[in-house]
mmCIF file of C-alpha atoms and ligand atoms in Angstrom:
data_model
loop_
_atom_site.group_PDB
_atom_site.id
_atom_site.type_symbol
_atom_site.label_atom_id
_atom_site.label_comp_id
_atom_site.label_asym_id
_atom_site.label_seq_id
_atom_site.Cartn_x
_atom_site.Cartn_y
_atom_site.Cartn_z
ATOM 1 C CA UNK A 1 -19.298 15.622 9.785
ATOM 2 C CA UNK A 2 -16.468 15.498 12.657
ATOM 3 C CA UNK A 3 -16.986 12.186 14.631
ATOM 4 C CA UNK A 4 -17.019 12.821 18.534
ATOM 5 C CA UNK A 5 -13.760 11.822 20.139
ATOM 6 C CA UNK A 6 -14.243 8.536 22.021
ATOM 7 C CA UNK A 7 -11.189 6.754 24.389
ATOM 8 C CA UNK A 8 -11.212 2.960 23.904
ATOM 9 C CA UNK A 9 -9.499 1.133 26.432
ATOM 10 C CA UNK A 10 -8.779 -2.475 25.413
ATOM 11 C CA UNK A 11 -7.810 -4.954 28.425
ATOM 12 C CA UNK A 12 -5.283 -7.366 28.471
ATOM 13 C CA UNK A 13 -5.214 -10.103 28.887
ATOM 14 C CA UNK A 14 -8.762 -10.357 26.935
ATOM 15 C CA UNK A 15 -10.392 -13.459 24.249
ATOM 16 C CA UNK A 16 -9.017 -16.714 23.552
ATOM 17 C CA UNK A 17 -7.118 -18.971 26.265
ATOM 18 C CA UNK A 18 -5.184 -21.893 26.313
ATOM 19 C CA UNK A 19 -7.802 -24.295 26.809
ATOM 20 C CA UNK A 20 -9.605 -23.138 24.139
ATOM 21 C CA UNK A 21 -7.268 -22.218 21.808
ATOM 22 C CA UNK A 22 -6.412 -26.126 22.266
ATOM 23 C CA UNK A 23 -9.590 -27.491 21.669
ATOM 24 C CA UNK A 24 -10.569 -25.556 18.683
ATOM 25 C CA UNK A 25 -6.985 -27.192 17.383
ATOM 26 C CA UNK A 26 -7.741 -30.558 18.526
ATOM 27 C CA UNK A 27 -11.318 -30.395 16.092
ATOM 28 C CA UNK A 28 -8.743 -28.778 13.485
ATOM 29 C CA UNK A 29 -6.632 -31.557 13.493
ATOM 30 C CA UNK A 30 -9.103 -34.156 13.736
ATOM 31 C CA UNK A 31 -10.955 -33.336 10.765
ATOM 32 C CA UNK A 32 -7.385 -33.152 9.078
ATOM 33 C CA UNK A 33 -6.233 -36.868 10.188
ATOM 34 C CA UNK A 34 -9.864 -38.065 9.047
ATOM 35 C CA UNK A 35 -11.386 -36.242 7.219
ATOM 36 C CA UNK A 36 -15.516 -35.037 7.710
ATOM 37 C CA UNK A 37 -17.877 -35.708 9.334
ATOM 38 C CA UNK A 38 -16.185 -35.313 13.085
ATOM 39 C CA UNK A 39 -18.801 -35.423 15.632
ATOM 40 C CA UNK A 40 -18.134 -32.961 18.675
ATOM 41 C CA UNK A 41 -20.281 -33.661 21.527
ATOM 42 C CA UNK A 42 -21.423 -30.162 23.072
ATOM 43 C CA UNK A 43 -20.404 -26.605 21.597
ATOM 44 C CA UNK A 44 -16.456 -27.363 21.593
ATOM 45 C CA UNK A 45 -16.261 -23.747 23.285
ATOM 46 C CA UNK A 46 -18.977 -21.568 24.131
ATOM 47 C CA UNK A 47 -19.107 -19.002 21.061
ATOM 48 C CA UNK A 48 -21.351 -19.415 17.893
ATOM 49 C CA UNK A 49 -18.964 -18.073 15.244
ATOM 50 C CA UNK A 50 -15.963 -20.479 16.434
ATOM 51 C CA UNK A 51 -18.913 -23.043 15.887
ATOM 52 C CA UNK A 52 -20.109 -22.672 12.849
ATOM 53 C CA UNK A 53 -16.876 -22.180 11.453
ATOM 54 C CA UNK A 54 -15.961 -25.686 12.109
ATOM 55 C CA UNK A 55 -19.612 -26.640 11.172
ATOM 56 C CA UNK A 56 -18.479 -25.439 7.917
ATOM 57 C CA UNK A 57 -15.129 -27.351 8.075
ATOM 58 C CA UNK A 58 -17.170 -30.755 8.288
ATOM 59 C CA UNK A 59 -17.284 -30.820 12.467
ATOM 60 C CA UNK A 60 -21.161 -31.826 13.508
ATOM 61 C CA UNK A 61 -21.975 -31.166 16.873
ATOM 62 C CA UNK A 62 -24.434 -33.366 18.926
ATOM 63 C CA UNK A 63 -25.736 -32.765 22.563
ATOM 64 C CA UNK A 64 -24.995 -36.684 23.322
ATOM 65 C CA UNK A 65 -23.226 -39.546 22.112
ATOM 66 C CA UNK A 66 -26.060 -41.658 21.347
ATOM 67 C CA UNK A 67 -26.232 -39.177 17.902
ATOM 68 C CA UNK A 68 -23.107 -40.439 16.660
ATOM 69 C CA UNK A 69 -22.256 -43.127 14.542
ATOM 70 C CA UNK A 70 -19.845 -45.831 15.806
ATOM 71 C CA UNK A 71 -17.608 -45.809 12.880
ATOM 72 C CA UNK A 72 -16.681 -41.585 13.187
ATOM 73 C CA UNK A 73 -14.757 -39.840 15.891
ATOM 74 C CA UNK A 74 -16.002 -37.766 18.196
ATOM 75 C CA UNK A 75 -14.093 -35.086 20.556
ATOM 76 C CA UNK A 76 -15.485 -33.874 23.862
ATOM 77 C CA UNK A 77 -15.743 -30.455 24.512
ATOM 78 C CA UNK A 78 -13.363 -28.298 26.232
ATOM 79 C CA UNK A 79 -15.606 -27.999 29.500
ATOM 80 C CA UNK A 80 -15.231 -31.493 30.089
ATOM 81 C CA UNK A 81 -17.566 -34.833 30.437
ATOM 82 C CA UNK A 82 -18.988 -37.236 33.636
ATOM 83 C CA UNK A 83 -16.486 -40.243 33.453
ATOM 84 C CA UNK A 84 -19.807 -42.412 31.744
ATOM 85 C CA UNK A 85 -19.363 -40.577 28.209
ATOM 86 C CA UNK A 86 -15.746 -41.834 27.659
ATOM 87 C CA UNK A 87 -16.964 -44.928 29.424
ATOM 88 C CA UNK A 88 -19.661 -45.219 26.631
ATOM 89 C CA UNK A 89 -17.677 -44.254 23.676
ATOM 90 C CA UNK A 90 -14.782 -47.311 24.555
ATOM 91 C CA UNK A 91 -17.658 -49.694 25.193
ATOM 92 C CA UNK A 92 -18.910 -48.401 21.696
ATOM 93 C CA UNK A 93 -15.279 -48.928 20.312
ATOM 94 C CA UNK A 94 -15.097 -45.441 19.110
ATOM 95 C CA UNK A 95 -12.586 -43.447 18.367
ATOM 96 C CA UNK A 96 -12.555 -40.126 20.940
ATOM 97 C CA UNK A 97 -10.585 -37.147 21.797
ATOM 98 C CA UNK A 98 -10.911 -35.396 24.623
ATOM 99 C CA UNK A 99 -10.668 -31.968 24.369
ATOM 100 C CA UNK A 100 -11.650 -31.304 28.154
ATOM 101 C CA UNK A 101 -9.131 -28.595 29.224
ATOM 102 C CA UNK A 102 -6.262 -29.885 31.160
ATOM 103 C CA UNK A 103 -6.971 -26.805 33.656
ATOM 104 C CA UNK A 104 -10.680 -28.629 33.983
ATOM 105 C CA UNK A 105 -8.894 -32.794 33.980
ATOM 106 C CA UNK A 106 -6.510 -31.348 37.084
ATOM 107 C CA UNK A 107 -10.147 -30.730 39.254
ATOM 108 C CA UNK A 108 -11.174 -33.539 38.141
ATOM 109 C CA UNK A 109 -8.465 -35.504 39.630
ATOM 110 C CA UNK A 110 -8.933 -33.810 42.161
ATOM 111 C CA UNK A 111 -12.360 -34.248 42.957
ATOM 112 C CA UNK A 112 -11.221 -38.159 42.558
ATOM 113 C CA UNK A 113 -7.993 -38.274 45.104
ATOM 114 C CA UNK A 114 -10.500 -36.407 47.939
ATOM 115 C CA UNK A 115 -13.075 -39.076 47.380
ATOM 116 C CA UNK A 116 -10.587 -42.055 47.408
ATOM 117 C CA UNK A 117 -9.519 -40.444 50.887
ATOM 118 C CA UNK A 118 -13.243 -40.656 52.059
ATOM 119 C CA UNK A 119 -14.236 -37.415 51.722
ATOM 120 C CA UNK A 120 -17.703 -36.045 50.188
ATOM 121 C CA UNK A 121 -17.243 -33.352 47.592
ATOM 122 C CA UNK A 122 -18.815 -30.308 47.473
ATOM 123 C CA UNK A 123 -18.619 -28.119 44.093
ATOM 124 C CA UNK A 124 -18.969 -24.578 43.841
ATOM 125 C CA UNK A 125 -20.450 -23.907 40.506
ATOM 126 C CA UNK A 126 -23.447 -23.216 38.585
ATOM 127 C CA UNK A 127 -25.991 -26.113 38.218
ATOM 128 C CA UNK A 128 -26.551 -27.317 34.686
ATOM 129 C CA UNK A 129 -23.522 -25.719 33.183
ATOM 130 C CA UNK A 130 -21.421 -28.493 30.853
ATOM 131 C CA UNK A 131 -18.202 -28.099 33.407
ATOM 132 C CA UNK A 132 -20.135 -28.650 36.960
ATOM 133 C CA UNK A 133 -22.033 -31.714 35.299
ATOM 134 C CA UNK A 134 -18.497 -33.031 34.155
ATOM 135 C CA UNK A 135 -17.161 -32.186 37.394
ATOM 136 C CA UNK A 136 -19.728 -33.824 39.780
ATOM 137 C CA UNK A 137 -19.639 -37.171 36.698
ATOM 138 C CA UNK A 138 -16.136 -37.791 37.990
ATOM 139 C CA UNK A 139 -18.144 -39.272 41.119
ATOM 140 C CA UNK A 140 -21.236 -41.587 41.719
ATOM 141 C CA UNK A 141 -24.121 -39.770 41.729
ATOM 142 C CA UNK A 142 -24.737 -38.075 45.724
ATOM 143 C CA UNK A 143 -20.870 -38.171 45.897
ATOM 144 C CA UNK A 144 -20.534 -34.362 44.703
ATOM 145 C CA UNK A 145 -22.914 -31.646 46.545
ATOM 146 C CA UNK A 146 -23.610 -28.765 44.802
ATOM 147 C CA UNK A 147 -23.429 -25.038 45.921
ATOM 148 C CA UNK A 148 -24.283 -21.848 44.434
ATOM 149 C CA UNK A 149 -24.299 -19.512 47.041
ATOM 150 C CA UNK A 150 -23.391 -18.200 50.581
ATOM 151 C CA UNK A 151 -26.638 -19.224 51.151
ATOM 152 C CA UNK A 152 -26.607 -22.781 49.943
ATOM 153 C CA UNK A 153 -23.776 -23.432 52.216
ATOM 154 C CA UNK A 154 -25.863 -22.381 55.115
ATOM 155 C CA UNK A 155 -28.170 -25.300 54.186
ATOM 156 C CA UNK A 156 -26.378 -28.340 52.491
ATOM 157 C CA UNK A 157 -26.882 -31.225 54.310
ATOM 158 C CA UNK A 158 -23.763 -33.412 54.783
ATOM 159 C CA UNK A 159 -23.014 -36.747 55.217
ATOM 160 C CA UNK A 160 -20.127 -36.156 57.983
ATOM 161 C CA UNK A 161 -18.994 -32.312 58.994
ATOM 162 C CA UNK A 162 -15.682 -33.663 59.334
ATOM 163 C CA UNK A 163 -14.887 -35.760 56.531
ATOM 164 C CA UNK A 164 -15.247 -33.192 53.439
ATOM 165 C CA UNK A 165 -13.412 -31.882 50.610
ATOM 166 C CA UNK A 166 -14.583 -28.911 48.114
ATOM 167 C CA UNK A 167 -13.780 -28.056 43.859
ATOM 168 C CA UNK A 168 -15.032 -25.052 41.931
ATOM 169 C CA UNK A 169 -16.030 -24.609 38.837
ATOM 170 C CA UNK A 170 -12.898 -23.173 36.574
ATOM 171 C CA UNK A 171 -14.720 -19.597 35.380
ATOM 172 C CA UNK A 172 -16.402 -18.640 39.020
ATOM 173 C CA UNK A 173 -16.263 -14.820 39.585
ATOM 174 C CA UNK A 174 -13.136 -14.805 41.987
ATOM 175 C CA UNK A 175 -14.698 -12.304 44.497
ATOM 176 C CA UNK A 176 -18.260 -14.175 44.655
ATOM 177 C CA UNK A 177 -15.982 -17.306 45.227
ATOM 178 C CA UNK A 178 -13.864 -15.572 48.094
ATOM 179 C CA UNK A 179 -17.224 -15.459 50.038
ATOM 180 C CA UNK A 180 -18.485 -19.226 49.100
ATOM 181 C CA UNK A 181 -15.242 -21.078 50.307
ATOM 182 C CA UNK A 182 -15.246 -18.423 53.696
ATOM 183 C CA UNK A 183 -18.718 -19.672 54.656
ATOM 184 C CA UNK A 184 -17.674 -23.393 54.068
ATOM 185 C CA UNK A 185 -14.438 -23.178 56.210
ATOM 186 C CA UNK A 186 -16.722 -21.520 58.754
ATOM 187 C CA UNK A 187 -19.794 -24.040 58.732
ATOM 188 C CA UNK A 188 -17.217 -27.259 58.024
ATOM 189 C CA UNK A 189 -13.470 -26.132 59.868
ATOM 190 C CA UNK A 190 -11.967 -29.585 58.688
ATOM 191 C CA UNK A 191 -13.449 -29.068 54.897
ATOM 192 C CA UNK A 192 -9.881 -29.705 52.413
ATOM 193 C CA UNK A 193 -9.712 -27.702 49.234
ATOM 194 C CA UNK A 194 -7.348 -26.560 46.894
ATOM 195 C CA UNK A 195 -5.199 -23.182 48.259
ATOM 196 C CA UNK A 196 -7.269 -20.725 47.645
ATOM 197 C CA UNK A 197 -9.873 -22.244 44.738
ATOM 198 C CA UNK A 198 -9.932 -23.708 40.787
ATOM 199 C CA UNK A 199 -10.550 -20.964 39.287
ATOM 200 C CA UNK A 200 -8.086 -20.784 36.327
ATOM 201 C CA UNK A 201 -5.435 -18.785 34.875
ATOM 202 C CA UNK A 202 -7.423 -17.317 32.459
ATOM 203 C CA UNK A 203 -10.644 -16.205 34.112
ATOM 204 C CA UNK A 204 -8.429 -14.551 37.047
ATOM 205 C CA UNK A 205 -6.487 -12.470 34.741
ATOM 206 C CA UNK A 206 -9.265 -11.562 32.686
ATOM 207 C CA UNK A 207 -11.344 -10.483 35.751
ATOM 208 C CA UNK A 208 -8.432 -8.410 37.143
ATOM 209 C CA UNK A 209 -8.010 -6.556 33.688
ATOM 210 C CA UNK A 210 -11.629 -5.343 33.861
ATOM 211 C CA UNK A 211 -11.269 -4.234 37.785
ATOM 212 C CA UNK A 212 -8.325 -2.450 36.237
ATOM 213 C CA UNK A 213 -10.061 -0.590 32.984
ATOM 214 C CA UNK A 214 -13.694 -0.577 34.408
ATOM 215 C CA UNK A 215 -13.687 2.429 36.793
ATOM 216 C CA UNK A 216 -11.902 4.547 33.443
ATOM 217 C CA UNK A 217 -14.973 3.845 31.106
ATOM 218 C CA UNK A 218 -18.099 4.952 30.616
ATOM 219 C CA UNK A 219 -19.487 2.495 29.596
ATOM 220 C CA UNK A 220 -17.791 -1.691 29.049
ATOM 221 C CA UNK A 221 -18.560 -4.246 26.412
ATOM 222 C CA UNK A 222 -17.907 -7.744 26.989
ATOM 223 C CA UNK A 223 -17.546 -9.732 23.501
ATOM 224 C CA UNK A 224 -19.061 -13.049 24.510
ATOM 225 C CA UNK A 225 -21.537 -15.548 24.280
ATOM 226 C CA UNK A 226 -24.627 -15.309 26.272
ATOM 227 C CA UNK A 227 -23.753 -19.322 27.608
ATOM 228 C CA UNK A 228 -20.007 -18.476 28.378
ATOM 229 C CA UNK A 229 -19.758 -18.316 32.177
ATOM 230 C CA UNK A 230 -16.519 -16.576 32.374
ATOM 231 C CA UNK A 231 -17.997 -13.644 29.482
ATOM 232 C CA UNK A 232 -21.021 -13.229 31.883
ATOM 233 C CA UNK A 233 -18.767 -13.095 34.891
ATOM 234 C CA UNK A 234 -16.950 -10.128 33.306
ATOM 235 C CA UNK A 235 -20.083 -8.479 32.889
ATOM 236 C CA UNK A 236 -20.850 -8.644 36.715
ATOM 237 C CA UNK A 237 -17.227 -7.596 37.761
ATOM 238 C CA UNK A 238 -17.501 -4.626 35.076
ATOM 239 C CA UNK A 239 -20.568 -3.397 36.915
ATOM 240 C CA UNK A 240 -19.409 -4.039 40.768
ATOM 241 C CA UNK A 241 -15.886 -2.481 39.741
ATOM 242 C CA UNK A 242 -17.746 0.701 39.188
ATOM 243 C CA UNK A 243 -19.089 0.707 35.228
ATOM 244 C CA UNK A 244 -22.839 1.977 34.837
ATOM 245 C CA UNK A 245 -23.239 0.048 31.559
ATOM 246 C CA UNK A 246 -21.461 -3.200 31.326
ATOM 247 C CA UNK A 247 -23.169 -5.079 28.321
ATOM 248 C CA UNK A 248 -22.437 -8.505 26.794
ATOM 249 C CA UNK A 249 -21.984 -8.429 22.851
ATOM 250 C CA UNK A 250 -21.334 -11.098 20.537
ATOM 251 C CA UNK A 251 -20.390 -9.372 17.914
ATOM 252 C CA UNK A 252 -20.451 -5.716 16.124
ATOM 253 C CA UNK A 253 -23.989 -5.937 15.033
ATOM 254 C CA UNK A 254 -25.286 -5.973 18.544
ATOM 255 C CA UNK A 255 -23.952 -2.904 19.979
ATOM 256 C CA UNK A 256 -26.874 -0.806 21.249
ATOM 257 C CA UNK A 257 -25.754 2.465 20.122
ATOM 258 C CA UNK A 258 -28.643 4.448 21.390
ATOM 259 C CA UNK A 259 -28.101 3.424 24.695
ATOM 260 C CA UNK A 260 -24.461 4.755 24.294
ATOM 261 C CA UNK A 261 -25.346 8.224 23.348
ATOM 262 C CA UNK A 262 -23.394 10.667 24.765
ATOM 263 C CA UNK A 263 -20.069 8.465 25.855
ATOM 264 C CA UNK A 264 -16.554 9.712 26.226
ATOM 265 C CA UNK A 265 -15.261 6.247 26.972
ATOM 266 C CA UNK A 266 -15.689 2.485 26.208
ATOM 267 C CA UNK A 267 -14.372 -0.543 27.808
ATOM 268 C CA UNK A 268 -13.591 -3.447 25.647
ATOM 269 C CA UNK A 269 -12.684 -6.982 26.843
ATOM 270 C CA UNK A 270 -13.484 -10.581 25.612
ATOM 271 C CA UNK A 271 -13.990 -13.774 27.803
ATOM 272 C CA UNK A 272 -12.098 -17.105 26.766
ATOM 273 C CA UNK A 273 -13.943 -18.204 24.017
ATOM 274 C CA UNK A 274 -14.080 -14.985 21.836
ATOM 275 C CA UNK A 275 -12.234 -14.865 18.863
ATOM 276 C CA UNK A 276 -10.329 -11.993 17.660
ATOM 277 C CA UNK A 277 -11.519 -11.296 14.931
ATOM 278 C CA UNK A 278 -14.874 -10.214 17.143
ATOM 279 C CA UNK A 279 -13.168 -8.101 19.142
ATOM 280 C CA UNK A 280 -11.664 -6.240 16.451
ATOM 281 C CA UNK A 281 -15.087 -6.639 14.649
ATOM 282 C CA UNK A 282 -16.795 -4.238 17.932
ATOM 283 C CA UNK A 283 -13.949 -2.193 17.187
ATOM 284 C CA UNK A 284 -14.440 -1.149 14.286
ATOM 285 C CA UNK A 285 -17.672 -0.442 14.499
ATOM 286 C CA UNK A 286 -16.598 2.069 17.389
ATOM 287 C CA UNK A 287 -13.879 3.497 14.622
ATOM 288 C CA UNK A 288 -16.772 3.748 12.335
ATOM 289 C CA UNK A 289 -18.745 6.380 14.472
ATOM 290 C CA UNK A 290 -15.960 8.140 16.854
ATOM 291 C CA UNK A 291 -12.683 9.616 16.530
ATOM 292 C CA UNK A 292 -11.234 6.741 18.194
ATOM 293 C CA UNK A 293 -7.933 6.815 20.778
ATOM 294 C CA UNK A 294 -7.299 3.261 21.688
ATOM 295 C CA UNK A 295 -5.188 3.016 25.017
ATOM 296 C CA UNK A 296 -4.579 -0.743 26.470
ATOM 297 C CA UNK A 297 -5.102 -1.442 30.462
ATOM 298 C CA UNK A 298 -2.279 -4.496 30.190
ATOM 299 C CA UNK A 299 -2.550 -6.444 34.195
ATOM 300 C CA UNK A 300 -0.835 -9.235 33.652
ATOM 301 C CA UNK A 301 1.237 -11.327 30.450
ATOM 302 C CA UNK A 302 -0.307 -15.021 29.192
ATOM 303 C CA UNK A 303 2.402 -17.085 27.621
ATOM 304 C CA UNK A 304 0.519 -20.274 28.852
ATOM 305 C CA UNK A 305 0.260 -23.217 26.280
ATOM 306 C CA UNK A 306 -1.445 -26.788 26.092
ATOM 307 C CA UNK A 307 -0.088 -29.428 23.904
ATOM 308 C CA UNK A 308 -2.840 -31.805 22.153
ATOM 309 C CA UNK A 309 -3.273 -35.161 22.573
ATOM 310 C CA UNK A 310 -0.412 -37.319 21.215
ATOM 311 C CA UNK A 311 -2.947 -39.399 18.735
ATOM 312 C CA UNK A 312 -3.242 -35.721 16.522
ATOM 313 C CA UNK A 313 0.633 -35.067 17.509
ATOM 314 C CA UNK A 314 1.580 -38.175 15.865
ATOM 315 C CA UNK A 315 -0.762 -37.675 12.599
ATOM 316 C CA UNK A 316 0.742 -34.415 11.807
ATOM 317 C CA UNK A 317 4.131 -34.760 12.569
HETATM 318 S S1 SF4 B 1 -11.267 -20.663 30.763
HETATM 319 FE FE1 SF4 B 1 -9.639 -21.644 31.984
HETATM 320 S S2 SF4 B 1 -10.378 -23.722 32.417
HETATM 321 FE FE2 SF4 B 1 -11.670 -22.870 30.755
HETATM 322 S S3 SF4 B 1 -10.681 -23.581 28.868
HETATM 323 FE FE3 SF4 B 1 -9.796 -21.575 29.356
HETATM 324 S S4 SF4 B 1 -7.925 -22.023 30.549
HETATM 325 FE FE4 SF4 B 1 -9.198 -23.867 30.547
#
C-alpha cells in the first residue's frame, strides 16, 4: 500500500539545553567519582526517560533531603532549591552538588542584590513549580510575592509602591510575560527588573522556532513531559501562533493517530528536557505510516555551554 505523503517540519533550535544537558552530566559524573547510590533531590530535569535512565545507573531520586542518608551525596536538581536545602545538607555535613542551572543561580542573585537594596520581590511564575519555590527560598518567607497573571498584579498587595523589584520564572511563555511585567510598570512606575525579563536562552529560542513552523503545519507535536513548563509553553504558543492541534507527547507510543487522520503536515519540536532520541523516536513513527519529507524551520543557532562544578572537574581530569 502507498503511504500518504506527509511534510515534517522539525524546528530548531528544539530538545536538550545547556542547563540540562549540564545537570544530567553532573549526576553522570557523580555516580562515576562515587560510585551508587547518588541521591538526587527532585526529578534532575523534568522528563521520565532521562530519569529512569539514571535510576538505572544507580541515581535515587527523593522529593526531600530528609530521605537521604548522611554518608551519600546528593545533587539538586537543575530547577534550583530555597537557600534552607543547601543550608541543611552542610549542617548535615553532606556532600552536595548543585546542579541548579547557572541561567536559574543568576535570578537568584538577583532576587538577593534587590532585597539587600530594600526592595520587596515580586516573581512572575507558576506557584508550586520546583524553580518559583527555589526562587522565592532565596528570601525569608513574605519577602517574594507571587504573580501569575495580569490579573494578580491588579490585586497584590504591597508593602511600599515605591520600593519594589520583580524576577520571572526562567521557562515563562515570552508573550504572556510581555503583558505581566506591562501591568506591573503600570500599577508600580518605580518597580526595578531585569531589561526586559529572565526568561532564558533556551525557552526564547525554542518559542520563536514554533511561531516560525506553527502557521506551516497542520497539526504540532511537542515531545515533552506533562510537568516541563517550557514543553507546555510550546504547546500554548503552537496553538496562539495559528496550529489547530498542538499536542504534548512524550514519546512515539502516545501519538493519537486517529485524531491526525487526514494531515498533510506535522510540526515537531521538543522543550529543554527532551532527549533526542524521543524526538527521533515520534519520528519514526511518522516515517512508519507516511511518505515522509522532512524540511527544518532553523530561527536561531545554540552554541551555549555550562561547565560543571569544579569538585566533578577535578575527579575526572
Ligand atoms: S530551560 Fe533555560 S533556565 Fe532551564 S535549564 Fe535550560 S537553559 Fe537553564
Amino acid at each position: 500500500m502507498t503511504k500518504p505523503a506527509l511534510t515534517l517540519y522539525m524546528a530548531a533550535p528544539r530538545g536538550f539545553c545547556a542547563g540540562v544537558d549540564r545537570a544530567i552530566k553532573i549526576v553522570e559524573m557523580a555516580l562515576e567519582k562515587w560510585g551508587a547510590p547518588v541521591y538526587v533531590r527532585h526529578e534532575i530535569v523534568h522528563n521520565k526517560f532521562v530519569v529512569d535512565n539514571l535510576r538505572d545507573q544507580g541515581a535515587v531520586f527523593i522529593e526531600e533531603l530528609t530521605e537521604c542518608p548522611d554518608d551519600r551525596p546528593v545533587i539538586f536538581s537543575a530547577h534550583g532549591v530555597p537557600k534552607s536545602v543547601p543550608a541543611a545538607a552542610a549542617k548535615r555535613e553532606m556532600i552536595y552538588v548543585d546542579a541548579t542551572c547557572p541561567l536559574v543561580s543568576k535570578v537568584h542573585i538577583e532576587a538577593q542584590r534587590h532585597s539587600e537594596r530594600g526592595l520587596q520581590m515580586i516573581m512572575i511564575g507558576h506557584e508550586g513549580h520546583p524553580e518559583t519555590v527555589g526562587t522565592m527560598g532565596q528570601l525569608p518567607d513574605g519577602e517574594v510575592l507571587l504573580v501569575e497573571t495580569v490579573e494578580d498584579v491588579a490585586t497584590v498587595e504591597v508593602r511600599d509602591p515605591d520600593k519594589l523589584a520583580f524576577v520571572t520564572q526562567t521557562t515563562l511563555s515570552v508573550d504572556d510575560t510581555i503583558d505581566i511585567v506591562a501591568a506591573l510598570n503600570a500599577r508600580f512606575p518605580a518597580i526595578v527588573g531585569p531589561h526586559k525579563e529572565d526568561i532564558c536562552y533556551a525557552t526564547t529560542n525554542r518559542q520563536e522556532a514554533v511561531k516560525a513552523m506553527a502557521p506551516k503545519c497542520d497539526a504540532m507535536l511537542v515531545v515533552g513531559a506533562p510537568n516541563s513548563s517550557n514543553s507546555k509553553r510550546l504547546v500554548e504558543v503552537g496553538a496562539r501562533a495559528g496550529c489547530k492541534y498542538s499536542q504534548l507527547v512524550q514519546r512515539g507510543t502516545d501519538i493519537d493517530w486517529r485524531a491526525l487522520d487526514g494531515i498533510r503536515s506535522i510540526g515537531i519540536t521538543a522543550g529543554a528536557s527532551a532527549p533526542e532520541v524521543l524526538i527521533n523516536e515520534v519520528v519514526d513513527a511518522f516515517k512508519d505510516r507516511f511518505n515522509v519529507t522532512v524540511e527544518h524551520v532553523v530561527t536561531a543557532e545554540e552554541n551555549v555551554e555550562f561547565k560543571v562544578p569544579r569538585v566533578l572537574r577535578e575527579a575526572t581530569a
